[in-house]
Tab-separated table of C-alpha atoms in Angstrom:
chain	number	residue	atom	x	y	z
R	1	UNK	CA	0.118	-0.033	0.096
R	2	UNK	CA	1.232	3.471	-0.962
R	3	UNK	CA	1.884	5.728	2.161
R	4	UNK	CA	3.051	9.133	2.925
R	5	UNK	CA	5.590	9.184	5.855
R	6	UNK	CA	6.399	12.376	8.276
R	7	UNK	CA	9.125	11.703	10.775
R	8	UNK	CA	9.425	13.880	14.081
R	9	UNK	CA	12.739	13.516	16.041
R	10	UNK	CA	14.525	15.203	18.936
R	11	UNK	CA	17.854	14.240	17.518
R	12	UNK	CA	17.651	15.464	13.757
R	13	UNK	CA	15.762	18.167	11.767
R	14	UNK	CA	12.098	17.547	11.890
R	15	UNK	CA	10.847	16.535	8.610
R	16	UNK	CA	7.490	18.712	7.782
R	17	UNK	CA	6.708	17.197	4.544
R	18	UNK	CA	5.377	13.758	3.640
R	19	UNK	CA	7.797	11.414	1.782
R	20	UNK	CA	6.287	8.677	-0.319
R	21	UNK	CA	6.789	5.100	0.786
R	22	UNK	CA	5.179	1.751	0.981
R	23	UNK	CA	3.494	-0.334	3.618
R	24	UNK	CA	3.392	-3.970	3.793
R	25	UNK	CA	1.447	-5.918	6.344
R	26	UNK	CA	1.043	-9.761	6.970
R	27	UNK	CA	0.387	-11.787	10.093
R	28	UNK	CA	3.651	-11.811	11.331
R	29	UNK	CA	5.363	-8.462	10.365
R	30	UNK	CA	4.958	-4.901	9.266
R	31	UNK	CA	7.350	-3.415	6.803
R	32	UNK	CA	7.498	0.284	5.865
R	33	UNK	CA	10.140	1.748	3.344
R	34	UNK	CA	10.434	5.719	2.463
R	35	UNK	CA	12.958	7.550	0.887
R	36	UNK	CA	14.114	11.102	1.789
R	37	UNK	CA	16.077	13.208	-0.917
R	38	UNK	CA	19.767	14.045	-0.027
R	39	UNK	CA	20.331	17.113	2.074
R	40	UNK	CA	22.974	19.802	0.688
R	41	UNK	CA	25.543	17.940	2.708
R	42	UNK	CA	24.719	14.481	1.470
R	43	UNK	CA	25.557	12.714	-1.836
R	44	UNK	CA	23.015	10.239	-1.706
R	45	UNK	CA	19.278	10.103	-0.675
R	46	UNK	CA	18.571	8.124	2.271
R	47	UNK	CA	16.353	4.937	2.273
R	48	UNK	CA	14.704	4.024	5.542
R	49	UNK	CA	13.347	0.559	6.446
R	50	UNK	CA	11.314	0.069	9.294
R	51	UNK	CA	10.244	-3.599	10.355
R	52	UNK	CA	7.991	-4.531	13.189
R	53	UNK	CA	7.160	-8.043	14.496
R	54	UNK	CA	3.947	-7.822	16.500
R	55	UNK	CA	4.464	-11.103	18.286
R	56	UNK	CA	7.761	-10.405	19.638
R	57	UNK	CA	7.314	-6.508	19.772
R	58	UNK	CA	10.731	-5.635	18.436
R	59	UNK	CA	10.956	-3.109	15.797
R	60	UNK	CA	14.229	-2.518	13.444
R	61	UNK	CA	14.903	0.767	11.807
R	62	UNK	CA	17.585	1.203	9.143
R	63	UNK	CA	18.801	4.287	7.222
R	64	UNK	CA	21.106	3.837	4.422
R	65	UNK	CA	22.692	6.763	2.355
R	66	UNK	CA	25.861	8.421	3.073
R	67	UNK	CA	26.001	6.261	6.140
R	68	UNK	CA	24.392	3.222	7.532
R	69	UNK	CA	22.294	3.402	10.953
R	70	UNK	CA	20.790	0.432	12.295
R	71	UNK	CA	18.690	0.622	15.578
R	72	UNK	CA	16.643	-2.129	17.230
R	73	UNK	CA	13.983	-1.277	19.716
R	74	UNK	CA	11.991	-3.708	22.047
R	75	UNK	CA	9.733	-2.818	25.079
R	76	UNK	CA	11.817	-1.827	28.161
R	77	UNK	CA	14.760	-3.574	26.805
R	78	UNK	CA	18.458	-2.612	25.849
R	79	UNK	CA	19.253	-3.625	22.220
R	80	UNK	CA	22.310	-3.281	19.993
R	81	UNK	CA	22.586	-0.902	17.130
R	82	UNK	CA	25.418	0.367	14.857
R	83	UNK	CA	26.509	3.068	12.696
R	84	UNK	CA	28.736	2.857	9.644
R	85	UNK	CA	30.361	6.119	8.458
R	86	UNK	CA	33.340	6.907	6.208
R	87	UNK	CA	35.031	7.716	9.609
R	88	UNK	CA	34.604	4.140	10.947
R	89	UNK	CA	32.104	1.825	12.516
R	90	UNK	CA	30.627	2.426	16.003
R	91	UNK	CA	28.518	0.069	18.111
R	92	UNK	CA	25.405	1.668	19.794
R	93	UNK	CA	23.192	0.485	22.786
R	94	UNK	CA	19.517	1.574	22.440
R	95	UNK	CA	17.472	1.510	25.867
R	96	UNK	CA	13.724	1.668	24.786
R	97	UNK	CA	11.592	3.500	27.109
R	98	UNK	CA	8.422	3.512	24.924
R	99	UNK	CA	7.510	1.468	21.840
R	100	UNK	CA	3.997	2.204	20.626
R	101	UNK	CA	2.712	1.058	17.146
R	102	UNK	CA	-0.912	1.822	16.283
R	103	UNK	CA	-3.234	-0.880	15.600
R	104	UNK	CA	-4.552	1.000	12.765
R	105	UNK	CA	-1.120	0.677	11.105
R	106	UNK	CA	-1.261	-3.174	11.766
R	107	UNK	CA	-4.355	-3.467	10.162
R	108	UNK	CA	-4.623	-0.677	7.385
R	109	UNK	CA	-7.707	0.376	5.365
R	110	UNK	CA	-7.035	2.304	2.159
R	111	UNK	CA	-9.241	5.294	2.996
R	112	UNK	CA	-6.590	8.332	3.183
R	113	UNK	CA	-6.776	8.344	6.810
R	114	UNK	CA	-3.793	10.194	8.548
R	115	UNK	CA	-2.288	8.289	11.409
R	116	UNK	CA	-0.733	10.603	13.940
R	117	UNK	CA	1.972	9.054	15.887
R	118	UNK	CA	1.429	5.820	14.084
R	119	UNK	CA	4.608	4.916	15.827
R	120	UNK	CA	5.676	6.413	18.868
R	121	UNK	CA	9.104	5.820	20.457
R	122	UNK	CA	11.118	7.161	23.589
R	123	UNK	CA	14.635	5.816	23.959
R	124	UNK	CA	18.260	6.619	25.151
R	125	UNK	CA	21.101	6.116	22.517
R	126	UNK	CA	24.411	5.259	23.872
R	127	UNK	CA	27.373	5.670	21.527
R	128	UNK	CA	29.711	3.848	23.822
R	129	UNK	CA	31.001	5.234	27.059
R	130	UNK	CA	29.639	9.042	26.588
R	131	UNK	CA	26.505	10.386	27.979
R	132	UNK	CA	23.276	8.811	26.809
R	133	UNK	CA	21.416	11.006	24.393
R	134	UNK	CA	17.481	10.674	24.935
R	135	UNK	CA	15.200	10.874	21.992
R	136	UNK	CA	11.584	10.831	21.099
R	137	UNK	CA	10.732	9.791	17.542
R	138	UNK	CA	7.271	9.825	16.123
R	139	UNK	CA	6.336	8.789	12.644
R	140	UNK	CA	2.934	9.812	11.189
R	141	UNK	CA	1.642	7.898	8.197
R	142	UNK	CA	-1.052	8.893	5.537
R	143	UNK	CA	-2.549	5.998	4.146
R	144	UNK	CA	-3.369	5.685	0.583
R	145	UNK	CA	-6.841	6.319	-0.709
R	146	UNK	CA	-8.592	3.553	-2.970
R	147	UNK	CA	-9.104	5.035	-6.325
R	148	UNK	CA	-12.759	4.789	-7.683
């Protein structure tokens, strides 16, 4: 299903526009992908892939482009992640404080509905030894409208 994705994050510049993406839902998984055009400092667009397993309540978020960022979120758990840049590879730890996925995202209807805070996260990000960075991440989704 075609979707529009808006991401609001405390660690990065908030995206105000909706980026085109795709949502695939099955009994055991939900997968979203979307592409964000390259910023003036980047050489390539960023491709975001988000996968969620409802039965295990684990979400993976990956960003690929000029660098690769992989984050894993699980309810009240600390999970591994990594950041790969031209300057090196870095191991991360993600301590999830809140992981909310809207039921409407798991059972979508192509009705043009806007799902504010379809995904709502609160977590601590540890880059290894330094002070942990707290972040809130909200992902809003506009479902496609069935063409009549």
